[in-house]
Structure formats: C-alpha cells, structure tokens
C-alpha positions as MATLAB code, in Angstrom:
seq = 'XXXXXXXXXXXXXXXXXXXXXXXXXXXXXXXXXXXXXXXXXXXXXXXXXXXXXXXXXXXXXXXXXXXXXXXXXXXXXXXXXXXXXXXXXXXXXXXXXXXXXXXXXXXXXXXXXXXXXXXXXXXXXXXXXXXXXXXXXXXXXXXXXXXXXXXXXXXXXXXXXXXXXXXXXXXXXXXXXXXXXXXXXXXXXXXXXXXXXXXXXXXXXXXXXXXX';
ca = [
       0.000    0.000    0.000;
       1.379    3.386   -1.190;
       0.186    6.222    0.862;
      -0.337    9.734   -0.677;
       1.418   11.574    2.081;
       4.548    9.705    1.659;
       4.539   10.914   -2.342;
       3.618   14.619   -1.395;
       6.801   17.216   -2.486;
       7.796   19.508   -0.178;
      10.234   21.932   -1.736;
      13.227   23.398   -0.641;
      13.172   26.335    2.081;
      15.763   29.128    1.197;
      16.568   32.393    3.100;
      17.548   35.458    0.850;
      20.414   37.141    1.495;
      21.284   40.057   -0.499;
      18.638   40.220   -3.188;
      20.252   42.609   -4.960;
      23.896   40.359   -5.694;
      20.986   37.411   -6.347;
      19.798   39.845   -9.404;
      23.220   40.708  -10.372;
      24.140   37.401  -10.672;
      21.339   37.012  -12.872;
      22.453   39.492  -15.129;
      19.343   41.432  -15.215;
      20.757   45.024  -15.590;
      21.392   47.353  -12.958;
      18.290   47.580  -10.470;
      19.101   51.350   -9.294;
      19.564   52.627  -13.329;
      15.762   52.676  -15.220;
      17.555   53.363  -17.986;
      19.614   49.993  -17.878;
      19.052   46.897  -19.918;
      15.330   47.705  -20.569;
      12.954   47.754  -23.617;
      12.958   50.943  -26.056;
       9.639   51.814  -25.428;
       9.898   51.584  -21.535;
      12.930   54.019  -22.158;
      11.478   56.570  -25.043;
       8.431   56.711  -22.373;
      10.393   57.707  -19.435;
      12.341   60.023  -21.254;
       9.172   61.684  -22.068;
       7.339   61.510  -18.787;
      10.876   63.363  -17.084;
      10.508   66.188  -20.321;
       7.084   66.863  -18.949;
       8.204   67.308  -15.337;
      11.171   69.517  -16.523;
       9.061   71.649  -18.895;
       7.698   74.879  -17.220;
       4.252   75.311  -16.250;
       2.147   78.328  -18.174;
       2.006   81.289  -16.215;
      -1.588   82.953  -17.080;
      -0.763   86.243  -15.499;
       2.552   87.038  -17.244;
       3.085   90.118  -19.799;
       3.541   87.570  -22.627;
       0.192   85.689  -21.828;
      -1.979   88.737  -21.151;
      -0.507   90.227  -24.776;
      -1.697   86.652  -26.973;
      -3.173   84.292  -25.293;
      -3.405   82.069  -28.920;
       0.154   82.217  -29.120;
       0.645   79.745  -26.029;
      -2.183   77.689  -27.739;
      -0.634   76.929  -30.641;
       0.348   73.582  -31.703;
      -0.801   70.026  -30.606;
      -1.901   68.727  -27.230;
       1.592   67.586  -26.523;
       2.855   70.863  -26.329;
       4.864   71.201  -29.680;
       3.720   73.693  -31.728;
       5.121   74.385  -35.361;
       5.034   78.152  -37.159;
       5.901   78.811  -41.231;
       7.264   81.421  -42.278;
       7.568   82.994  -45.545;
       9.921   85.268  -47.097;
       9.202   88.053  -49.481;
       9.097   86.469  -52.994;
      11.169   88.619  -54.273;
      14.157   87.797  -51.770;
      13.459   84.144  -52.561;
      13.269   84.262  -56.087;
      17.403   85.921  -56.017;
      18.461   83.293  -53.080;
      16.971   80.242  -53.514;
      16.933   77.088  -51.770;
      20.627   78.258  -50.824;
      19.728   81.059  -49.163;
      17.069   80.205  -47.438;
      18.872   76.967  -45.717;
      21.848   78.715  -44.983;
      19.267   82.192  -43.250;
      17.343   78.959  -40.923;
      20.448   77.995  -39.867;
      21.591   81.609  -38.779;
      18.116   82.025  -37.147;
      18.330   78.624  -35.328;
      21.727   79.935  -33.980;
      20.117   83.493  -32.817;
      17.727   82.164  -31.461;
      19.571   79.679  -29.367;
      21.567   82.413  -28.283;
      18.575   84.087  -26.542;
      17.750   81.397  -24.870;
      14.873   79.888  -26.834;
      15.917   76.165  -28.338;
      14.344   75.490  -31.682;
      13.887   72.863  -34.916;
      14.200   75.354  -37.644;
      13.735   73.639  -41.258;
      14.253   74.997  -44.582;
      10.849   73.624  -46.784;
      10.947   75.789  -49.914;
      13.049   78.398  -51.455;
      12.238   81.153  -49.144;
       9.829   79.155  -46.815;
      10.535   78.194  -43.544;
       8.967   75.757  -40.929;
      10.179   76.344  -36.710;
       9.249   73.719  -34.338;
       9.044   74.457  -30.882;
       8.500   72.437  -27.877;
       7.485   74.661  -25.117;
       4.271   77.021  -25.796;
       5.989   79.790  -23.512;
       8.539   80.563  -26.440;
       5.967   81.363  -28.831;
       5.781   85.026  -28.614;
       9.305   85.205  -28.259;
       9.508   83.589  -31.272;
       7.581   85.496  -33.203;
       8.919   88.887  -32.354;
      11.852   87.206  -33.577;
      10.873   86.407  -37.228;
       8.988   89.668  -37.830;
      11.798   91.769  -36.485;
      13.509   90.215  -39.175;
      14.540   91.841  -42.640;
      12.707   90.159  -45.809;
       9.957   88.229  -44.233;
       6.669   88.162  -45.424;
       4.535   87.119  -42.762;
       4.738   84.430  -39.383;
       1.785   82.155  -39.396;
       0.997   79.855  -36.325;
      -2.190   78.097  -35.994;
      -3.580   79.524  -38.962;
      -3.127   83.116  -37.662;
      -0.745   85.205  -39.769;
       0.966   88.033  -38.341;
       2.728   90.531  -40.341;
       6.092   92.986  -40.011;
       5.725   97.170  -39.831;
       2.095   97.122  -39.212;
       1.546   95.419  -42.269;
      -2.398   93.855  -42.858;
      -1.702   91.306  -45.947;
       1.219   89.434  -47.791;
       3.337   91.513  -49.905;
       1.896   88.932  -52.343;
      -1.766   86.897  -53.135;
      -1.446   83.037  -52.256;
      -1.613   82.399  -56.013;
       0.457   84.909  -57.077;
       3.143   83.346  -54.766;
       2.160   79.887  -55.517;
       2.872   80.529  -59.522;
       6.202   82.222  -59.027;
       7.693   79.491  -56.311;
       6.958   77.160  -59.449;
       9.741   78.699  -61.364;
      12.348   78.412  -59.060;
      14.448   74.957  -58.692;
      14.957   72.924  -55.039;
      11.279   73.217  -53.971;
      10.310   70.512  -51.471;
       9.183   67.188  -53.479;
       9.616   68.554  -56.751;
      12.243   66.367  -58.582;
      14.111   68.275  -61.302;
      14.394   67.247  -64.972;
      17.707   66.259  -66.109;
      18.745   68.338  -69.448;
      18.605   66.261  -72.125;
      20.217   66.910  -76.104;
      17.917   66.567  -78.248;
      17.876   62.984  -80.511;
      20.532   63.302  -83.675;
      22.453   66.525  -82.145;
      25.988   65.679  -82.072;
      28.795   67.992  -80.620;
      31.286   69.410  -83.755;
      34.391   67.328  -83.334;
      38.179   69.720  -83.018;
      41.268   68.611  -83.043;
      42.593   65.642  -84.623;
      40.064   63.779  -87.229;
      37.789   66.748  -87.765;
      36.371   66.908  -90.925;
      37.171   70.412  -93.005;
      34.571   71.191  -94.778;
];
C-alpha cells in the first residue's frame, strides 16, 4: 500500500540574502539605473514623462500671456507647436533654396543664443517651418521672425501676423504659388535632367575633324 502523504513534495526552504547580488548574478541590468538593460519603449516613455516634469508650467498672469493668449495655444496637445514662415518672394526668387537653408540655420543659432531652443527647417526656397517644444517661447519667437529683414509674414495656428504694421502678404497666395513654381529645389519637386535633343551631335576639333 502506497500512501499519498509519503509521495507529497515539499520543496526546498531558502533564506535570501542580499537580493540585490541574487539579481546581479542574474544578469538582469542594474536595479538602481531605469535606464539599464530595458525595452525601447519603456525608455522613449520615461524620457518623455521626465521632459514633462522639466518643462515649465504656463504662467496665465505674465506680460507675454496677457498680450496673446493664442500664441501659447498653438500647436498640438503635446505641447509642440510648429510656425511657417515665408519670405518676401522677391528675396526668394534671387536666393533660392541656398539662401534660405543657410538664413534657418543663422536664425536657429540666434535664437539659441537668446535662450529659446528650436527645430528650424528649410521647406521651400524662401519658406521656412520652426518647431518648438514649449508654448511659452511662442511670442518670443515670433517677435523674432517679424523683427527680421525680408519676411513676409509668421503664421501659427492659422493666424498670420505681419512685419511694420503690415495687414496682408506683400503677395496673393496664387500669385506666390505661380512664381515658387519657377524656381528649382522646392520641397518634393524632382528636377528634370537636361537632355540633347535625338541626332544633335557635338562638332568634333582637333585631330580627325572633318574640313569642310
């Protein structure tokens, strides 16, 4: 007769120690560093939940608040908030997509300089796209831009604001639309290769030219 009791498992008792060598030894990662040995998305979501705590809160009683409230509204919920700017036509039509990279790098350096950190792209030969992540820096921004020589007008949230007390673009929408078409490195636009026309040939010189 086999009893059930005398079959019955009774594991092993153990008494921890240091837990913290145990997990070592297991070669889990560092248990005081979040950021060691874990998942990208674990890590791209803390990173983001410490940018909130670090980003400043509004202040609804400040000079810059009481002078636009919509400019510390613009942009998505998260906070980011992107402004285009464009440059008179005129100025972009003699620059180009040269010009106009090498002027948003010079602004993203001025701007830095003051204190107010900033994406600024180059999109189009004298259009310009600034991303900013913290609302608070909108004003500042725009004062920026406008103070600026050769801009057109600052839109953000699809509000334009122009320089010298100006009401409208130096330009219509479609007049500026047609002209932009004419000039080369616009955003998504590949260019044409030259071609020779089919049967032109190029004169030979020099040795084995025909004399006529």
């Amino acid at each position: 007769v086999v009893y059930a009791d005398a079959m019955e498992y009774h594991p092993p008792r153990y008494q921890i120690v240091d837990a913290k060598a145990d997990i070592r030894d297991l070669d889990v990662g560092d248990v005081d560093d979040m950021e060691s040995d874990v998942p990208a998305p674990f890590l791209d979501h803390l990173k983001k939940m410490r940018s909130k705590k670090k980003q400043p809160k509004l202040d609804f009683n400040s000079k810059e608040f009481q002078a636009d409230p919509m400019s510390f509204m613009g942009g998505s919920g998260s906070g980011v908030s992107m402004a285009f700017v464009n440059l008179d036509i005129k100025w972009a039509e003699e620059y180009g997509k040269h010009g106009t990279t090498t002027l948003s790098r010079s602004w993203t350096s001025l701007l830095e300089n003051g204190g107010v950190k900033v994406q600024v792209y180059d999109t189009d030969p004298g259009s310009i796209l600034i991303v900013n992540q913290d609302p608070v820096n909108n004003l500042k921004i725009r004062e920026f831009v406008l103070a600026q020589p050769h801009v057109d007008y600052y839109e953000l949230s699809q509000r334009r604001h122009y320089p010298n007390g100006r009401t409208a673009p130096l330009v219509s929408d479609e007049e500026r639309k047609q002209r932009l078409a004419r000039i080369p490195g616009r955003l998504g636009v590949r260019e044409e290769p030259v071609r020779k026309a089919a049967g032109s040939k190029s004169p030979k010189t020099g040795k084995g030219a025909k004399s006529e």
